[in-house]
Coordinates of C-alpha atoms in Angstrom, one line a residue:
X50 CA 72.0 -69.2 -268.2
X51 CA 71.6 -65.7 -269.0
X52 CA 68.4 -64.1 -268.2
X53 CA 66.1 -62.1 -271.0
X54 CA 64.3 -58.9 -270.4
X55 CA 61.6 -57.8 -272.2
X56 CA 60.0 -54.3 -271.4
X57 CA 56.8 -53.3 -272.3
X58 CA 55.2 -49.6 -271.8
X59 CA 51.4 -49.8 -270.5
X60 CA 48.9 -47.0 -269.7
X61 CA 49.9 -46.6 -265.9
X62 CA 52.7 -48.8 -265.0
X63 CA 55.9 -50.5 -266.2
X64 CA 56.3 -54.2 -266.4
X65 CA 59.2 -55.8 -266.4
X66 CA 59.2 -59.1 -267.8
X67 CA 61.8 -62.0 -267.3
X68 CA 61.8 -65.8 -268.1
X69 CA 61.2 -66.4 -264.5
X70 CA 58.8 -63.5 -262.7
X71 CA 56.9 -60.5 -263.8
X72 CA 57.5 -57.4 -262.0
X73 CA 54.8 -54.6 -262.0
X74 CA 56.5 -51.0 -260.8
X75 CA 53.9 -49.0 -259.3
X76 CA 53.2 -45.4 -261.3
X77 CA 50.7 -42.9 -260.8
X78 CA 47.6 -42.8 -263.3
X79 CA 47.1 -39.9 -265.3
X80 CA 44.8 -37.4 -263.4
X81 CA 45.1 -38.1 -260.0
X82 CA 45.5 -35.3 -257.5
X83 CA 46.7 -35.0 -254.0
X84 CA 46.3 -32.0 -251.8
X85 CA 48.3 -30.3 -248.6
X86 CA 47.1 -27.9 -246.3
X87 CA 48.9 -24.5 -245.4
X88 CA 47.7 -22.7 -242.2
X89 CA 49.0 -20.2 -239.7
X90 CA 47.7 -18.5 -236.6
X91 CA 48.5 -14.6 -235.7
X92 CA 48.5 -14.5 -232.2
X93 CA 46.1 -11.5 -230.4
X94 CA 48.8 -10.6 -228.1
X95 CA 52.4 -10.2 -227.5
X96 CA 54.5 -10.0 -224.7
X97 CA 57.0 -6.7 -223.6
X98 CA 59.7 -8.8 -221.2
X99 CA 61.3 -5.8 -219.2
X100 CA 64.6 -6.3 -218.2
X101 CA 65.8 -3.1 -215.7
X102 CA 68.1 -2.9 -213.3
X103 CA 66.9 -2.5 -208.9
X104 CA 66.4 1.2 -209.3
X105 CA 63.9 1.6 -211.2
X106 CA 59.6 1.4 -211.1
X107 CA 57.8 0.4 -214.3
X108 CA 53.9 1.3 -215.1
X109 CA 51.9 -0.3 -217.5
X110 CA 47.9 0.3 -216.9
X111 CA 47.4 -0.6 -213.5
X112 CA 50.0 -3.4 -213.4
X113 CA 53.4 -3.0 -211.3
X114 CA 56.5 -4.5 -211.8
X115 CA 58.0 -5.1 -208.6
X116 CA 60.7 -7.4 -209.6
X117 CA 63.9 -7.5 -211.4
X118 CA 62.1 -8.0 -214.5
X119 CA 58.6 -8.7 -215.9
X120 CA 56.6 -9.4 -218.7
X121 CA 53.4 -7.3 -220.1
X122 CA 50.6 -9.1 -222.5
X123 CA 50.3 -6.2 -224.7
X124 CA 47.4 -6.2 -227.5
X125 CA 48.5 -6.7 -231.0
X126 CA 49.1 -3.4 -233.0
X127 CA 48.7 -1.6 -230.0
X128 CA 51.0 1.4 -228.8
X129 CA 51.5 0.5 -225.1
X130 CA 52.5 4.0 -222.8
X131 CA 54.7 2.8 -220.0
X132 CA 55.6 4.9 -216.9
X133 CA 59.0 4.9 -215.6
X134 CA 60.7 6.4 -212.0
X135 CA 63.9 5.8 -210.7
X136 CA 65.0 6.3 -207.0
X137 CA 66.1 9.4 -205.8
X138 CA 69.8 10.0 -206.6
X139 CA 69.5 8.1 -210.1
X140 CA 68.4 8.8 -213.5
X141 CA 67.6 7.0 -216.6
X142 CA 71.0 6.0 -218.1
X143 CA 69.8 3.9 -221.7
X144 CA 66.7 2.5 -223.0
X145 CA 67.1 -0.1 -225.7
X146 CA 64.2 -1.6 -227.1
X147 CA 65.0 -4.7 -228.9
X148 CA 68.4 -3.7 -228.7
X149 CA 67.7 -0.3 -230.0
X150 CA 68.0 3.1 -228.6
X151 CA 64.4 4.8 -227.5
X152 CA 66.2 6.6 -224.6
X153 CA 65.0 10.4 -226.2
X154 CA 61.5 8.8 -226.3
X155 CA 60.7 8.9 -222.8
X156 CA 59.3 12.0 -222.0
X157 CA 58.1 13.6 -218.5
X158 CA 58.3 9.7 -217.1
X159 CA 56.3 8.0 -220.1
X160 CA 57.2 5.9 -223.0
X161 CA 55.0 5.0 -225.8
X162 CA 56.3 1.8 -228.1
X163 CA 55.4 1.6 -231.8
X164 CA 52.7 -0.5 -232.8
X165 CA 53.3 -3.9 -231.5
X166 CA 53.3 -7.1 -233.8
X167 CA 55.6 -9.7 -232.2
X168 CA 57.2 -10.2 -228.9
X169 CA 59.8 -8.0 -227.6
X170 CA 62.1 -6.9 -225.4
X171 CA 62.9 -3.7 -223.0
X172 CA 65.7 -2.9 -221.3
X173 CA 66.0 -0.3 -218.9
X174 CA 69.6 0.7 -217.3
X175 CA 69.9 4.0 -215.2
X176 CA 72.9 5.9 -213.8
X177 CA 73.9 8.2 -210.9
X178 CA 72.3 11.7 -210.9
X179 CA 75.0 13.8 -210.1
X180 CA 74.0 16.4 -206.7
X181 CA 75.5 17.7 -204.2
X182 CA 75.5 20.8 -202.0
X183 CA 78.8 22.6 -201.0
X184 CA 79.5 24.5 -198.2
X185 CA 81.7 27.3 -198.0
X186 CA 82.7 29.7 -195.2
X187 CA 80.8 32.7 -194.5
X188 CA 81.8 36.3 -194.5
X189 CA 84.4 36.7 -191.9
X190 CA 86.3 39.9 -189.7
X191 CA 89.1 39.5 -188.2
X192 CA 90.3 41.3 -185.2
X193 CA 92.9 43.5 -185.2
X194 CA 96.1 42.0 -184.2
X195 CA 94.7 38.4 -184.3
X196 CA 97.4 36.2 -186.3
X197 CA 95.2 33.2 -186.6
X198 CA 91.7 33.6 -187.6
X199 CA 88.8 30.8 -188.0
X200 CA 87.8 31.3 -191.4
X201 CA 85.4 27.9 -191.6
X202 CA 85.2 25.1 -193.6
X203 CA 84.3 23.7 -196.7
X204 CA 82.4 21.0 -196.1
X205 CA 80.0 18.2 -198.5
X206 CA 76.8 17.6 -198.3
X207 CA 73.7 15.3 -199.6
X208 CA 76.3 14.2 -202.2
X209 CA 75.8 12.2 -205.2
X210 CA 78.6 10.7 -207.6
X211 CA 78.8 8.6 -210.4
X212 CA 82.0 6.3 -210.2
X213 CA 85.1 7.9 -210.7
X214 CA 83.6 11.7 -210.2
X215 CA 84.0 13.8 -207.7
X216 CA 83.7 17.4 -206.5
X217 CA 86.9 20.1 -206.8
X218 CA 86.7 23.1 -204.7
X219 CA 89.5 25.9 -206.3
X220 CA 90.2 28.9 -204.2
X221 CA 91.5 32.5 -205.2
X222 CA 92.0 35.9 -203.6
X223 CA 94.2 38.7 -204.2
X224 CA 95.9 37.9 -200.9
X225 CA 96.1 41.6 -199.8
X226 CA 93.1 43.1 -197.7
X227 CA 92.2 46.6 -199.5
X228 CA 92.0 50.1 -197.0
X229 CA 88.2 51.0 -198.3
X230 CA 89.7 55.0 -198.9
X231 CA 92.8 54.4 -200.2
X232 CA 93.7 51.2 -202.1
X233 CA 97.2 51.6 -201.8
X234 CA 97.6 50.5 -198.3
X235 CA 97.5 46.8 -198.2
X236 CA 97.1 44.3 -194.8
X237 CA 99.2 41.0 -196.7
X238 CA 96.9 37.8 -195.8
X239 CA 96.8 34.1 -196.9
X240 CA 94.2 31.3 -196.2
X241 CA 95.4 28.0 -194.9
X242 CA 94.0 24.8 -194.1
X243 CA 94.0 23.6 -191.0
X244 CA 97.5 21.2 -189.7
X245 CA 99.4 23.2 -192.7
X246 CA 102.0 25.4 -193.5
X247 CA 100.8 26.4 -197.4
X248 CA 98.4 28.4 -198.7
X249 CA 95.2 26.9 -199.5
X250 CA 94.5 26.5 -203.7
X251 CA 92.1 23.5 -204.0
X252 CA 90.9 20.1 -203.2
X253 CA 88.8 17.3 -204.0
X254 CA 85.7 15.4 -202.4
X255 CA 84.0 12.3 -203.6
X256 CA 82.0 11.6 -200.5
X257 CA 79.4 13.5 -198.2
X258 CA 80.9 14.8 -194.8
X259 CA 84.0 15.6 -196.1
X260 CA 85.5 18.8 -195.6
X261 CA 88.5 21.3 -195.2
X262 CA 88.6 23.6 -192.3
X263 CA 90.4 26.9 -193.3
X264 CA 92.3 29.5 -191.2
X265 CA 93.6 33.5 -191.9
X266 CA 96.8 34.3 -191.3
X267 CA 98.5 37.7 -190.9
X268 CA 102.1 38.3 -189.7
X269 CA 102.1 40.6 -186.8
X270 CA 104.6 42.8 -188.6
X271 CA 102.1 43.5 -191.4
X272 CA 99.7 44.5 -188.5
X273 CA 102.0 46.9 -187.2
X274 CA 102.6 48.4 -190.4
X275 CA 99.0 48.7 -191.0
X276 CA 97.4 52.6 -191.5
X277 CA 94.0 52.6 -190.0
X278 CA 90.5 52.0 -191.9
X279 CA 88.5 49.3 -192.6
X280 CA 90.2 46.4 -195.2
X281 CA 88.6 44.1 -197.5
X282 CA 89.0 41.4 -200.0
X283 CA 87.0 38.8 -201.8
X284 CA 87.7 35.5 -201.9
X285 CA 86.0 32.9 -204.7
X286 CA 85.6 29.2 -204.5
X287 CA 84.7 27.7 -208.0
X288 CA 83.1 24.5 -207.5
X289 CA 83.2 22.1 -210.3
X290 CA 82.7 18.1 -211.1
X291 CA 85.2 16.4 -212.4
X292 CA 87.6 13.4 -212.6
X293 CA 88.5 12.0 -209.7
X294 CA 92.2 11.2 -210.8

């Protein structure tokens, strides 16, 4: 048998009707309200994680960070000043905050962040400060008639690289020693290192302690052909840092 429906529409709610049940769907009445509540809560403070590498001291008040990193409570829209040192022989490298660049920020060892109004991050890298002192040989007379003379060394100290740096040492001279009265008479010289048969010209030193010990040499004949007088000549070392290959 086939079933009959029969609908009717009241104020509030269907009903279905059928020749065997009655079915009341459920609808709202007109005019009744429901309500939802929207909140949020701004936090007072917000934290500064630093994240640095082992050479390098970080201020903040009268905290320390000791460790590899830290994190700072910082006061919400306040414009935190942080001190910052590195160990002798390194300097500052990059400063990102929040993955941005604030390195020309930091002035005479401080830093002062924008105002603060969420959580962030500082990251702190530094770099080898390149120094070094260089030795070179001091004034130097040479007997007459001595074929071999000690001219000293060239030698590194307190030295400071970064990776893949290092220190050249270029010599020049006009290989002739000059008569002081007459600049036409010439005692022929050259400078060698020490163990070899070539003039010296240059070398490089990544490393302190290294060095280059350097010798005169004048041929007896030019000796003997030698007018008397005092001789001179200068000899320059330019010192400069650069690649290491």
């Amino acid at each position: 048998m086939k079933k009959k429906t029969i609908m009717a529409v009241l104020i509030g709610m269907t009903v279905i009707m059928t020749q065997q049940r009655i079915i009341v769907l459920a609808a709202t009445t007109s005019g009744d309200r429901q309500s939802s509540t929207v909140s949020a809560t701004v936090p007072d403070k917000h934290t500064i994680t630093i994240d640095k590498d082992a050479h390098v001291t970080i201020t903040y008040e009268d905290s320390k960070d000791e460790g590899e990193g830290d994190a700072f409570p910082i006061e919400r829209f306040s414009t935190p000043t942080f001190t910052i040192e590195t160990e002798d022989g390194w300097e500052i490298d990059k400063i990102l905050l929040d993955g941005v660049d604030i390195t020309s920020q930091l002035s005479n060892k401080k830093l002062t962040l924008p105002s603060v109004y969420q959580n962030q991050t500082l990251k702190i890298s530094t770099k080898i400060k390149p120094a070094y002192t260089v030795v070179i040989p001091q004034d130097t007379n040479v007997q007459f008639n001595k074929l071999i003379e000690n001219f000293g060394k060239i030698s590194m100290e307190k030295v400071w690289l970064e990776d893949g740096k290092c220190i050249e040492v270029s010599m020049s001279s006009a290989g002739n020693l000059t008569n002081q009265k007459d600049s036409s008479k010439l005692i022929p010289y050259q400078i060698l290192e020490e163990g070899k048969d070539t003039p010296f010209t240059s070398a490089k030193y990544t490393a302190q302690g290294e060095e280059t010990s350097l010798l005169i040499d004048i041929k007896q004949d030019d000796w003997n052909k030698a007018a008397s007088g005092s001789y001179s000549d200068t000899v320059t070392f330019t010192i400069s840092y650069a690649d290491s290959e």
